[in-house]
PDB file of C-alpha atoms and ligand atoms in Angstrom:
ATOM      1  CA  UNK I   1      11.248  -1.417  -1.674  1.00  0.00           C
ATOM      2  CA  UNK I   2      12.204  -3.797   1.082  1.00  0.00           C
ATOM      3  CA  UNK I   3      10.924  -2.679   4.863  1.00  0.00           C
ATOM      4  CA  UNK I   4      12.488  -0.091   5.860  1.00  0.00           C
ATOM      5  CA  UNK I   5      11.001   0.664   8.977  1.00  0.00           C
ATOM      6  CA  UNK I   6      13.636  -0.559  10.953  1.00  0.00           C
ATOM      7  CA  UNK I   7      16.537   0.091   8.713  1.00  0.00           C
ATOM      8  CA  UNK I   8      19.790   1.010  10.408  1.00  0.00           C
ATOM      9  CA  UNK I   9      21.217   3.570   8.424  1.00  0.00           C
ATOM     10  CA  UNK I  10      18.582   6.518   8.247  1.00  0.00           C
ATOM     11  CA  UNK I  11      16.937   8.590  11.320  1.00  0.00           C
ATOM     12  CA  UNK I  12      13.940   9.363   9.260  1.00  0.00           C
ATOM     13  CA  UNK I  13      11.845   7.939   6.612  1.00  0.00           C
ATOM     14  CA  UNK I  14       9.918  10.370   4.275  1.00  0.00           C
ATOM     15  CA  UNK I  15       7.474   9.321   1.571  1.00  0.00           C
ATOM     16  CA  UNK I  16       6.875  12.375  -0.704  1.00  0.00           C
ATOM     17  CA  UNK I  17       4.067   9.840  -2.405  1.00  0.00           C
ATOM     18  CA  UNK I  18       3.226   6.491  -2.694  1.00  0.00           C
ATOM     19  CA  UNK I  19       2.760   4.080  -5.274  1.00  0.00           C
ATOM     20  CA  UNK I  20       5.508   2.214  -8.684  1.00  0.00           C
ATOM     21  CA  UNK I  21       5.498  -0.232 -10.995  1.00  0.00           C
ATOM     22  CA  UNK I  22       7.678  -3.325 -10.959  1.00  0.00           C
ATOM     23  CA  UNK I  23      11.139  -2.761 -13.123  1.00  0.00           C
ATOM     24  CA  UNK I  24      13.076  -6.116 -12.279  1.00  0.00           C
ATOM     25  CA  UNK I  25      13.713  -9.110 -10.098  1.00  0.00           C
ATOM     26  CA  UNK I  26      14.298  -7.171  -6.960  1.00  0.00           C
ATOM     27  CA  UNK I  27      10.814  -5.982  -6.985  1.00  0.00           C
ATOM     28  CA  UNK I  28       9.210  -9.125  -6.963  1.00  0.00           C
ATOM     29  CA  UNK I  29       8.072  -9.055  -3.356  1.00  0.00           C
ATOM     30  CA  UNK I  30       8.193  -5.159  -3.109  1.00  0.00           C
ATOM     31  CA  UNK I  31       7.130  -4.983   0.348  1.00  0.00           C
ATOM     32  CA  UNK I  32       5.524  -0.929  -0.660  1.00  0.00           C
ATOM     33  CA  UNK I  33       2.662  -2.849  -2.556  1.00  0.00           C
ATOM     34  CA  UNK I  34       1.925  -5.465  -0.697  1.00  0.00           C
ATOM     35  CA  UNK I  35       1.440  -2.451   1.867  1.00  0.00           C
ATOM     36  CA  UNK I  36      -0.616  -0.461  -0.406  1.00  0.00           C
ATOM     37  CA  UNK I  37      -2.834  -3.047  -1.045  1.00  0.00           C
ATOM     38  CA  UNK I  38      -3.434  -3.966   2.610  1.00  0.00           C
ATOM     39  CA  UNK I  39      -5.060  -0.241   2.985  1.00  0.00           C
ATOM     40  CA  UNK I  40      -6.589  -0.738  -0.877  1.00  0.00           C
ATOM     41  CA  UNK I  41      -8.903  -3.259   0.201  1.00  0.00           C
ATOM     42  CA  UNK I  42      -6.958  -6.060  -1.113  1.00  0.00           C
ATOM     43  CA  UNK I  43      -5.953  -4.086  -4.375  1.00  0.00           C
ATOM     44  CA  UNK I  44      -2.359  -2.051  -4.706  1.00  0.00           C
ATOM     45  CA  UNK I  45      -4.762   0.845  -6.270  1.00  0.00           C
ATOM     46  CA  UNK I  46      -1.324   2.950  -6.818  1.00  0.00           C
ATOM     47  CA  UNK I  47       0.673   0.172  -8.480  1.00  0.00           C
ATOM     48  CA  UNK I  48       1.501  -0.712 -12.011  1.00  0.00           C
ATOM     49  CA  UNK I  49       1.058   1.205 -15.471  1.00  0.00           C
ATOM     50  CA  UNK I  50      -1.345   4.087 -15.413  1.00  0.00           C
ATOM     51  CA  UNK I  51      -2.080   3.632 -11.513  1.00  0.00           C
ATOM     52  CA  UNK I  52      -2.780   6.965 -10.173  1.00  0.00           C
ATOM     53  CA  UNK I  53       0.104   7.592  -7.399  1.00  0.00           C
ATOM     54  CA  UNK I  54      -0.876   9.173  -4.293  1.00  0.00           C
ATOM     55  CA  UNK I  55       0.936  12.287  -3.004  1.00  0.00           C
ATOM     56  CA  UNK I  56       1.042  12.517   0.664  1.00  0.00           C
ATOM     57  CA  UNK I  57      -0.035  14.899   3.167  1.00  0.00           C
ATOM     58  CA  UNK I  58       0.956  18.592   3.131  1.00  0.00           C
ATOM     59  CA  UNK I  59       1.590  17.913   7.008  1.00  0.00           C
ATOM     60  CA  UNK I  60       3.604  15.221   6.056  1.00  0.00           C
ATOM     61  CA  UNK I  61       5.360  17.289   3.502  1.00  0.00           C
ATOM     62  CA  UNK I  62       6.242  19.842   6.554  1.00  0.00           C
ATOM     63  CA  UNK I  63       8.169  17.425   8.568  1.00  0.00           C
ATOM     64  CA  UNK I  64      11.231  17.440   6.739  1.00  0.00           C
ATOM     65  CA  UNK I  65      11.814  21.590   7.683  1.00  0.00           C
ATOM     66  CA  UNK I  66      11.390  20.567  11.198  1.00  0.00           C
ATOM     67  CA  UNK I  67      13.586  17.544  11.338  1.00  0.00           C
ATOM     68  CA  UNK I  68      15.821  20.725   9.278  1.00  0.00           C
ATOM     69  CA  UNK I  69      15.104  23.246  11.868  1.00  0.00           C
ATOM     70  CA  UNK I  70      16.138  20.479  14.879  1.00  0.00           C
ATOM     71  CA  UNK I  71      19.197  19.784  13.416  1.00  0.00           C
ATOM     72  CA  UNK I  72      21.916  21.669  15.920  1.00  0.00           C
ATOM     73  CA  UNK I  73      20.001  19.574  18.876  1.00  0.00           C
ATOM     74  CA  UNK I  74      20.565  16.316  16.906  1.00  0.00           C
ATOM     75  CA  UNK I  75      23.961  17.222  15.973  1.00  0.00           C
ATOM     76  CA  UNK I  76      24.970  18.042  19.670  1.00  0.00           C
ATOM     77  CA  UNK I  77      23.473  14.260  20.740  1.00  0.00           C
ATOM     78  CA  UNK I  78      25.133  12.392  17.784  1.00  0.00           C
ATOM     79  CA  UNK I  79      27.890  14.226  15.983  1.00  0.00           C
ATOM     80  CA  UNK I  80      26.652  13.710  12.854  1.00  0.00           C
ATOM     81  CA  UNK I  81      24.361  15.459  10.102  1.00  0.00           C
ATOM     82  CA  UNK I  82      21.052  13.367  10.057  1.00  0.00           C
ATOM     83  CA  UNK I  83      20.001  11.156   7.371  1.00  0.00           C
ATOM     84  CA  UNK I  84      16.460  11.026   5.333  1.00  0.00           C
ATOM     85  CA  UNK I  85      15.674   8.000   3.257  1.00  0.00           C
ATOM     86  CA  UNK I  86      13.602   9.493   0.555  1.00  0.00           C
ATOM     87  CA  UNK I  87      10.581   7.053  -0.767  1.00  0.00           C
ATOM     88  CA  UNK I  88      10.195   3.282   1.314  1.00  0.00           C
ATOM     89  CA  UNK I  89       7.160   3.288  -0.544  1.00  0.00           C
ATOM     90  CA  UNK I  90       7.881   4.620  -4.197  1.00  0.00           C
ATOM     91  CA  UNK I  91      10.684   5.527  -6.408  1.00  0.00           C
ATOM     92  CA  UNK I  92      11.697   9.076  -6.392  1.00  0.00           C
ATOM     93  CA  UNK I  93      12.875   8.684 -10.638  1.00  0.00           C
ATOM     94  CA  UNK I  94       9.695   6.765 -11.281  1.00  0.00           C
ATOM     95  CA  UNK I  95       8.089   8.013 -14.905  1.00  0.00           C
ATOM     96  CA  UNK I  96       4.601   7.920 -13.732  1.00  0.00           C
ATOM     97  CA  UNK I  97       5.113  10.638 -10.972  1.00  0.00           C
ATOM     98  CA  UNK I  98       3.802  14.219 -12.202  1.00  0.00           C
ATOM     99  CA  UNK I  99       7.645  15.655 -12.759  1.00  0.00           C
ATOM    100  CA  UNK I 100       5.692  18.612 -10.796  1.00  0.00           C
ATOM    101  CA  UNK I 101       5.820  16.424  -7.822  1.00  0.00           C
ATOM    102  CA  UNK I 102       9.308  15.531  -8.224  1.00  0.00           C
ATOM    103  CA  UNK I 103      10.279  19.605  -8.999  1.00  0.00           C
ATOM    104  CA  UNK I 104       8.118  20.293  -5.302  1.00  0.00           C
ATOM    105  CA  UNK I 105      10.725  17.188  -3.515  1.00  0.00           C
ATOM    106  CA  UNK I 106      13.439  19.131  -5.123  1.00  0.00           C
ATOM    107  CA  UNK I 107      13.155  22.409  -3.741  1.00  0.00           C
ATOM    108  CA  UNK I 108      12.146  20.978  -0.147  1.00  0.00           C
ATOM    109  CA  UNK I 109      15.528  18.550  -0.691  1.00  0.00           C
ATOM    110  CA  UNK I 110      17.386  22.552  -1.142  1.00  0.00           C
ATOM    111  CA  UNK I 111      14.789  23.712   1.522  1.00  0.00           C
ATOM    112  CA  UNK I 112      16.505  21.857   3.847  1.00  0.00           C
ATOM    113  CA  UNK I 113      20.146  21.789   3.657  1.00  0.00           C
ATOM    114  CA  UNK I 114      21.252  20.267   7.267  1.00  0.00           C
ATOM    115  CA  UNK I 115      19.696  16.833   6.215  1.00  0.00           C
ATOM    116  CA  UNK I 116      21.543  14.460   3.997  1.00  0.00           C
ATOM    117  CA  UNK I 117      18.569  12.542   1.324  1.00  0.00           C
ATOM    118  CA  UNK I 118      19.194   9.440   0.649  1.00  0.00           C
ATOM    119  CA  UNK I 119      17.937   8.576  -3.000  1.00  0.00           C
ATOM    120  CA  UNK I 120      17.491   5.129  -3.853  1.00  0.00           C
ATOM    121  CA  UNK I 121      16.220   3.965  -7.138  1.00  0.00           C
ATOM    122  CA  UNK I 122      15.460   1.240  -9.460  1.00  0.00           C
ATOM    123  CA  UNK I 123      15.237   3.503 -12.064  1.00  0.00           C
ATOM    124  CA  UNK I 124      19.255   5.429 -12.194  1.00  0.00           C
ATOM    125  CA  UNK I 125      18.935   5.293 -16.025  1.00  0.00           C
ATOM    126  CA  UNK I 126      15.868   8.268 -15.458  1.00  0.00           C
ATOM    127  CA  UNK I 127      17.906  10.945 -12.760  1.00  0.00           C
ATOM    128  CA  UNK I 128      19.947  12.705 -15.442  1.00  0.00           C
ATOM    129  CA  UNK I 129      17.352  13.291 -17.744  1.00  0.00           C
ATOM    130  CA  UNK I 130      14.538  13.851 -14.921  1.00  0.00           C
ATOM    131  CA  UNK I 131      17.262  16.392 -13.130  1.00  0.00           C
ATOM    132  CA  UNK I 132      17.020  18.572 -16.084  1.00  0.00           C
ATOM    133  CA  UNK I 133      13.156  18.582 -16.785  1.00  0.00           C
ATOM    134  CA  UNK I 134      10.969  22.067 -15.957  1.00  0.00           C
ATOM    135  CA  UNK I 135      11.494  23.092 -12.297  1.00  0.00           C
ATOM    136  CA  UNK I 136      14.529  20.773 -11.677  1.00  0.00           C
ATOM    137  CA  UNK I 137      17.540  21.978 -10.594  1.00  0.00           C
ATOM    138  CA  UNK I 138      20.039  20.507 -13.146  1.00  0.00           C
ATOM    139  CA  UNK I 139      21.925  18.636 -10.788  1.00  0.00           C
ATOM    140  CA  UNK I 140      21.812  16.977  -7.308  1.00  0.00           C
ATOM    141  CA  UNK I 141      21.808  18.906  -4.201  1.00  0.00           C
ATOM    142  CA  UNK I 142      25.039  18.896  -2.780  1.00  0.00           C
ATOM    143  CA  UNK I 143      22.968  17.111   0.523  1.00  0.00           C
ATOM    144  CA  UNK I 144      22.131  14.087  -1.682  1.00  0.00           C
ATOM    145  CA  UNK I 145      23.169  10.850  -1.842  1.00  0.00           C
ATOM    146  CA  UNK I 146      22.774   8.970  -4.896  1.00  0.00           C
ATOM    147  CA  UNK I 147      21.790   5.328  -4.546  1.00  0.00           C
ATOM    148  CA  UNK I 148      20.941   2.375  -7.230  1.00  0.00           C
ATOM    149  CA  UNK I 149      19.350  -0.670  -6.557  1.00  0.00           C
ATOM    150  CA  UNK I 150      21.523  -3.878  -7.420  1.00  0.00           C
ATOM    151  CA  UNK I 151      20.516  -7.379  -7.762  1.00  0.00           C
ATOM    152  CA  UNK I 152      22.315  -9.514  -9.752  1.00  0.00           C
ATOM    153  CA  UNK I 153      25.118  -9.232 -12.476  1.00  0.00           C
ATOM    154  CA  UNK I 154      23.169  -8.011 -14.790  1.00  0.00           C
ATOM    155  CA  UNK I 155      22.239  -4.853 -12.965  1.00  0.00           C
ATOM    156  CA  UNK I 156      25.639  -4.269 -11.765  1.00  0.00           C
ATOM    157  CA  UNK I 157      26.758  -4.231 -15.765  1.00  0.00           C
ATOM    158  CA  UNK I 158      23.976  -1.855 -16.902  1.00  0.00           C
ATOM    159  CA  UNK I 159      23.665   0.220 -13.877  1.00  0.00           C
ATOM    160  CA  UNK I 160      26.734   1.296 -12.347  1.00  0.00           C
ATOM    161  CA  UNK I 161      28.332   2.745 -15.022  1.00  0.00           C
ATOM    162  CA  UNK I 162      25.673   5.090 -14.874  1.00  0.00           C
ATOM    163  CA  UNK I 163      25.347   5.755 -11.473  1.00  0.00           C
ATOM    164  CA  UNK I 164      29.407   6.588 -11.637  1.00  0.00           C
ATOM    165  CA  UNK I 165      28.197   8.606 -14.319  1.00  0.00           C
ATOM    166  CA  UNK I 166      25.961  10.929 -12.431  1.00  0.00           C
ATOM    167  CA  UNK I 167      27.344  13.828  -9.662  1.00  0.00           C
ATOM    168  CA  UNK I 168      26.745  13.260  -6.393  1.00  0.00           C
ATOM    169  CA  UNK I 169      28.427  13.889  -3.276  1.00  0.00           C
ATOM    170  CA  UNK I 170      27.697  10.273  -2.393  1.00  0.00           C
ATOM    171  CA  UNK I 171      26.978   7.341  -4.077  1.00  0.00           C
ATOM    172  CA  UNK I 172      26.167   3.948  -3.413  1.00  0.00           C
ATOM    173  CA  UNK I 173      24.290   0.737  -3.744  1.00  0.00           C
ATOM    174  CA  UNK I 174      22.272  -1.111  -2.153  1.00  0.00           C
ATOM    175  CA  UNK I 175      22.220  -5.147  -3.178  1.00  0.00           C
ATOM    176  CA  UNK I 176      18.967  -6.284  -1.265  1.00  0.00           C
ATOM    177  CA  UNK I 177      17.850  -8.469  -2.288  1.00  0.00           C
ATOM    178  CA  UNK I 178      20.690  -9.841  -3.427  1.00  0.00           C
ATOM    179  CA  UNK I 179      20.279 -12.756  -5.949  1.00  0.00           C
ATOM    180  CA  UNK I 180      23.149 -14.496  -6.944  1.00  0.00           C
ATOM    181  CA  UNK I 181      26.528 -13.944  -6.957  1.00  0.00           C
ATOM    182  CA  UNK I 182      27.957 -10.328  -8.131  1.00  0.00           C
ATOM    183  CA  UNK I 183      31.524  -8.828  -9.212  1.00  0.00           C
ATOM    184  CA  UNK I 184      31.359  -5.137  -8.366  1.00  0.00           C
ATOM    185  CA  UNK I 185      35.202  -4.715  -8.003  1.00  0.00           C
ATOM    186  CA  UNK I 186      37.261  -5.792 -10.614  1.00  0.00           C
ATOM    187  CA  UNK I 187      40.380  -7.716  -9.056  1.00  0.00           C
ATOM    188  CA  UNK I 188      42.829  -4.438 -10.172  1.00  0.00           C
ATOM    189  CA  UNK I 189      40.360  -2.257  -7.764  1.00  0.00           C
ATOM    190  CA  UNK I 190      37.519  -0.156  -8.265  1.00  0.00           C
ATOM    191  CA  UNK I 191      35.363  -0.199 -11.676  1.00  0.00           C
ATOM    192  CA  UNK I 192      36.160   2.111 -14.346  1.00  0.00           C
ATOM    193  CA  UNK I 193      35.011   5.660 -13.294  1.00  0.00           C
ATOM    194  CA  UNK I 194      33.613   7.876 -16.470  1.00  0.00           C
ATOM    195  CA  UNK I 195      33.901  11.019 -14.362  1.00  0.00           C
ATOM    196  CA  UNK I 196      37.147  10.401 -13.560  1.00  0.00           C
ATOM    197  CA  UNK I 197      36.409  11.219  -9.352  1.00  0.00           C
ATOM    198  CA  UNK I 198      38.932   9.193  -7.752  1.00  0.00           C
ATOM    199  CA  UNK I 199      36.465   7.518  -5.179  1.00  0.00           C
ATOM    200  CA  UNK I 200      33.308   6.716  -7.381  1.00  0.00           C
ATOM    201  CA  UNK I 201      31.570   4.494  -5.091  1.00  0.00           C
ATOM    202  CA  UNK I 202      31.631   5.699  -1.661  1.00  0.00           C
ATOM    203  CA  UNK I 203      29.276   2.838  -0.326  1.00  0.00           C
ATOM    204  CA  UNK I 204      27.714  -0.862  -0.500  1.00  0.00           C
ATOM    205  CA  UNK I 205      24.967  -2.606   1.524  1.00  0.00           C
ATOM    206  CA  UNK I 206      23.843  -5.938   1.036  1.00  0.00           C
ATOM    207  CA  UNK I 207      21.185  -7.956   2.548  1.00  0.00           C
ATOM    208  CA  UNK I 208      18.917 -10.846   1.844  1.00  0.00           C
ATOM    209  CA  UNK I 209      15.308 -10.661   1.180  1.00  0.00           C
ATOM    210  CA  UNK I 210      12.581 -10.637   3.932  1.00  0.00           C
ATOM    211  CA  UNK I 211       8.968 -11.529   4.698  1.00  0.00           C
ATOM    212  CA  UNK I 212       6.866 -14.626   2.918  1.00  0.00           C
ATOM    213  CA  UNK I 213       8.131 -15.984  -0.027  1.00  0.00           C
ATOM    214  CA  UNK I 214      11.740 -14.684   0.624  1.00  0.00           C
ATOM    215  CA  UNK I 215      14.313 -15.814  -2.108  1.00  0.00           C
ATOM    216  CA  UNK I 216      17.909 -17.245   0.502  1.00  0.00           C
ATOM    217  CA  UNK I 217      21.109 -15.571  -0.010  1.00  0.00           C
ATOM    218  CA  UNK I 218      24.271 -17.928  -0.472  1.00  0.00           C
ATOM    219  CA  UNK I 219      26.506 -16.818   2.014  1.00  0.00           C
ATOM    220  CA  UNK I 220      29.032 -16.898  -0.277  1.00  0.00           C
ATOM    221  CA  UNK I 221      27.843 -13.928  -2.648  1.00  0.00           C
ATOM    222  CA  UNK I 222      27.333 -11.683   0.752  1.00  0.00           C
ATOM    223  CA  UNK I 223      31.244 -13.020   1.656  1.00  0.00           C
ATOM    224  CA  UNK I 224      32.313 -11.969  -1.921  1.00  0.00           C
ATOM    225  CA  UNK I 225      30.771  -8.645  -1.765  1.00  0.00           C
ATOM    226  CA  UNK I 226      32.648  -8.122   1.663  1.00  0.00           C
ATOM    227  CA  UNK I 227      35.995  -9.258   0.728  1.00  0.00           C
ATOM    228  CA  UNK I 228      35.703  -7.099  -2.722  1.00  0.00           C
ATOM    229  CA  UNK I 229      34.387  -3.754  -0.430  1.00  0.00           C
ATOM    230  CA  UNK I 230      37.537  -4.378   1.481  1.00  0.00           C
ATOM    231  CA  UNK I 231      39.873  -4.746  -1.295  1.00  0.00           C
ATOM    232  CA  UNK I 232      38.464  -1.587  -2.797  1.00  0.00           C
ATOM    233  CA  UNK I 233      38.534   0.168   0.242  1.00  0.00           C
ATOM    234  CA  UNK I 234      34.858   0.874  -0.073  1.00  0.00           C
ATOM    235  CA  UNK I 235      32.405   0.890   3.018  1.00  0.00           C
ATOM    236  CA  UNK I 236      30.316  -2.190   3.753  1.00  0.00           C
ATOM    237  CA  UNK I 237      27.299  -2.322   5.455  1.00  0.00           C
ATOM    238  CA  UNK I 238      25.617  -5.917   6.311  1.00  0.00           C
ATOM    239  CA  UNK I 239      22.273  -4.912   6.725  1.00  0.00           C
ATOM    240  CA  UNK I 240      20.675  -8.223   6.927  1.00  0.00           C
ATOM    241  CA  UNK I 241      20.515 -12.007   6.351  1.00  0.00           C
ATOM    242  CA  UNK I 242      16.637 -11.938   5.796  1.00  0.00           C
ATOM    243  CA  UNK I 243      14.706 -15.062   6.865  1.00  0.00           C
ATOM    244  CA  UNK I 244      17.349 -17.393   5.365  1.00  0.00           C
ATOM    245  CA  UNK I 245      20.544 -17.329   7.618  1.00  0.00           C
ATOM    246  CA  UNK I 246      23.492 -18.945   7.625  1.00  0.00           C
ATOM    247  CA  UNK I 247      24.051 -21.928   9.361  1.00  0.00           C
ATOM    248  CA  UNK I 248      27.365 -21.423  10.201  1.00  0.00           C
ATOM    249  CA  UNK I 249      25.660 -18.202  11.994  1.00  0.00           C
ATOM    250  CA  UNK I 250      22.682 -19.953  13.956  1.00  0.00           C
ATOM    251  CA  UNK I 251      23.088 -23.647  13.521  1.00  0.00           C
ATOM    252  CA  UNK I 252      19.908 -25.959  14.287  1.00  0.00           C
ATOM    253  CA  UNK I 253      16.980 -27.692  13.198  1.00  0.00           C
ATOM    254  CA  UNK I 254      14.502 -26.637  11.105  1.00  0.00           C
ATOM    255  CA  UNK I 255      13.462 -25.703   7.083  1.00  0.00           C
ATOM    256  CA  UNK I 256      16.763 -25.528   4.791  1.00  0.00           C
ATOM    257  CA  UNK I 257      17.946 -24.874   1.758  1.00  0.00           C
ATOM    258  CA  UNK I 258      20.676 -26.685  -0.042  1.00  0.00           C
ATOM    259  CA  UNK I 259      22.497 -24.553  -3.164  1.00  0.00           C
ATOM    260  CA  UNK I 260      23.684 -26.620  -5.723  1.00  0.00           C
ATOM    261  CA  UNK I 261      27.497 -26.724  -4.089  1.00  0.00           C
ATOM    262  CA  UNK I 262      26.495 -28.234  -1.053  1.00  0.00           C
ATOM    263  CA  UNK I 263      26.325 -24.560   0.982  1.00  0.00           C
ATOM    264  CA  UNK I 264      22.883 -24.335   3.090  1.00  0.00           C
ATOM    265  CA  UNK I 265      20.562 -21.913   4.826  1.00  0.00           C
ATOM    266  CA  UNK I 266      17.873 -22.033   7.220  1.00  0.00           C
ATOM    267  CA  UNK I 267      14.649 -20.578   7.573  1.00  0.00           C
ATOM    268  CA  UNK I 268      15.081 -18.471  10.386  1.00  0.00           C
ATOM    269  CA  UNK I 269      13.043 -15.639  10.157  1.00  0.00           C
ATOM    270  CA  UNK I 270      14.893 -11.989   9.628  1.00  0.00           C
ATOM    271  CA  UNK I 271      15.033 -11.564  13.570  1.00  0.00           C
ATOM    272  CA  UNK I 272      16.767 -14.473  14.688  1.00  0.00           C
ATOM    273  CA  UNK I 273      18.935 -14.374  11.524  1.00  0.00           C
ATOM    274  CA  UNK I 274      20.286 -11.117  12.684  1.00  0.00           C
ATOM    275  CA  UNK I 275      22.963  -9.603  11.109  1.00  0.00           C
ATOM    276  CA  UNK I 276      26.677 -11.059  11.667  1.00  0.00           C
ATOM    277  CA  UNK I 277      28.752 -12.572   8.685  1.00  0.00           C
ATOM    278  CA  UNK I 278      31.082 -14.829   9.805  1.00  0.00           C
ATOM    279  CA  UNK I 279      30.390 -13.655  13.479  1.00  0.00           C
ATOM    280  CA  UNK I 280      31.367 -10.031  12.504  1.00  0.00           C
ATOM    281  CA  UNK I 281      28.899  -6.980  12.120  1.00  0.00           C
ATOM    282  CA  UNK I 282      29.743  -4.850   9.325  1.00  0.00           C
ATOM    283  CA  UNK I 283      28.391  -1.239   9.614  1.00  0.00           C
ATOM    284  CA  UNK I 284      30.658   0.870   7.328  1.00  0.00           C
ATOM    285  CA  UNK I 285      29.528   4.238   6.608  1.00  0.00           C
ATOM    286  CA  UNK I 286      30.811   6.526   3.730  1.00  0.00           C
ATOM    287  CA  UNK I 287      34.517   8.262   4.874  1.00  0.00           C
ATOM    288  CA  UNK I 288      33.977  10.974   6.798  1.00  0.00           C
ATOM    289  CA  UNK I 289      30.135  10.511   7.272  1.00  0.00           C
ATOM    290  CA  UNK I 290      29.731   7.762  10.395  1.00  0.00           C
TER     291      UNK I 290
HETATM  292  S1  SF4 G 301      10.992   0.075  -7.380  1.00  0.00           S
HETATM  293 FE1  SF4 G 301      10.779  -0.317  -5.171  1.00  0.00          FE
HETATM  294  S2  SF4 G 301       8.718   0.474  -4.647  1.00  0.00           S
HETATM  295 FE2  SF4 G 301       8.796   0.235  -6.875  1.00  0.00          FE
HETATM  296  S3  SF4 G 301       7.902  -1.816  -7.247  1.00  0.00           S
HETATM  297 FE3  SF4 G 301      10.165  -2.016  -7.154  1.00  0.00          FE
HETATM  298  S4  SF4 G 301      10.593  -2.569  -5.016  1.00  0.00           S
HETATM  299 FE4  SF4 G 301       8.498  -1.729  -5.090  1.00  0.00          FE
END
């Protein structure tokens, strides 16, 4: 996954284990290995094909029923529910987890029903055969929201559909990092809906990609994304530029990068990039959920 450490949109982070593989583009500079290598000695000992992955602490496995049992003093201080972004540093649907692992996240996820999860994966094509396996309980919690990791175009063809095809009381994506230009929205509105549930997507983010190595984002396809959110009437959060920003945004000298219609970036680093499109900060939040 990208860093998360920081991100905007959760109050905690919980990593039920830790260790994946890489499925696609968007993994390419998964920030999770480069961390599990830095504490491997130089080798990501829990990534890739038969790579054991580590399950975390049992302490660390209690923190979620506190966070649980706190939840009238954090709903007095932000009138809201709080938020959990389940596995910075893994993939929850991942098919080298012991499914006995993923049964145990499961029944602390229904242990704990004043959090919302937040379930993002690389893997949606797994969660409604994984939801059924030994242990699982069929379907999601009623306290989960359902996200899949998009890309590029050809993500958003094979992988929506089938997040719109799976219950859950949210669900959204999250295109970071996004890649190239990507029609979510066709012009007549939202994309078809299989279960027929008359808001299917409840929620996009988009950012560009961080750290060393970092692919730039044509302003453009973050612009697009906005404009078809709006149309839809679907949230949109900007969560980042990453270290390429838009010029138009912080104009100066330094490193850039010229797309092939004349549009250009800088190297800015993800700090001074910040996180305004077109001067505007865009931190939509499914209806009913701010
Ligand atoms: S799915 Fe996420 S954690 Fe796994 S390799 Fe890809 S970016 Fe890294």
């Amino acid at each position: 996954m990208s860093e998360y450490s920081k991100i905007e949109w959760t109050d905690h982070t919980f990593n039920p284990w830790e260790g994946c593989q890489k499925v696609g583009p968007g993994c390419d500079h998964c920030y999770a290995e480069t961390r599990n290598a830095r504490f491997g000695g130089g080798t990501p000992v829990n990534w890739g094909p038969g790579a054991p992955r580590r399950r975390t602490s049992p302490a660390n496995w209690r923190k979620p029923l506190a966070w649980n049992r706190d939840a009238g003093v954090f709903y007095a201080q932000h009138r809201r529910r709080q938020r959990v972004f389940c596995a910075s540093l893994a993939d929850v649907f991942d098919n080298a987890v012991d499914p006995a692992w993923r049964a145990d996240l499961f029944d602390l996820i229904m242990a704990t029903p004043n959090l919302d999860w937040l379930l993002l994966t690389k893997r949606i094509g797994n969660v409604a055969s994984m939801l059924v396996g030994p242990g699982m309980p069929g379907r999601l919690p009623s306290n989960v929201w359902l996200g899949a990791t998009i890309v590029n175009q050809a993500e958003a063809d094979r992988d929506i559909p089938k997040l719109l095809a799976t219950p859950a009381a949210v669900r959204f994506l999250s295109m970071e990092p996004l890649l190239e230009e990507v029609t979510v929205f066709s012009v007549d509105g939202p994309i078809d809906v299989p279960d027929g549930d008359a808001s299917p997507l409840h929620w996009v983010i988009v950012g560009g990609e961080s750290g060393p190595g970092a692919r730039p984002m044509h302003p453009d396809w973050a612009r697009s994304l906005r404009d078809q959110c709006a149309a839809a009437g679907v949230p949109f959060l900007f969560k980042q530029w990453g270290e390429w920003g838009s010029v138009s945004e912080v104009p100066g000298p330094g490193e850039h990068f010229h797309f092939r219609d004349g549009a250009t970036v800088r190297r800015l680093g993800k700090k001074t990039a910040g996180r305004l499109l077109d001067g505007v900060r865009h931190d939509g939040f499914p209806m009913g959920r701010p």
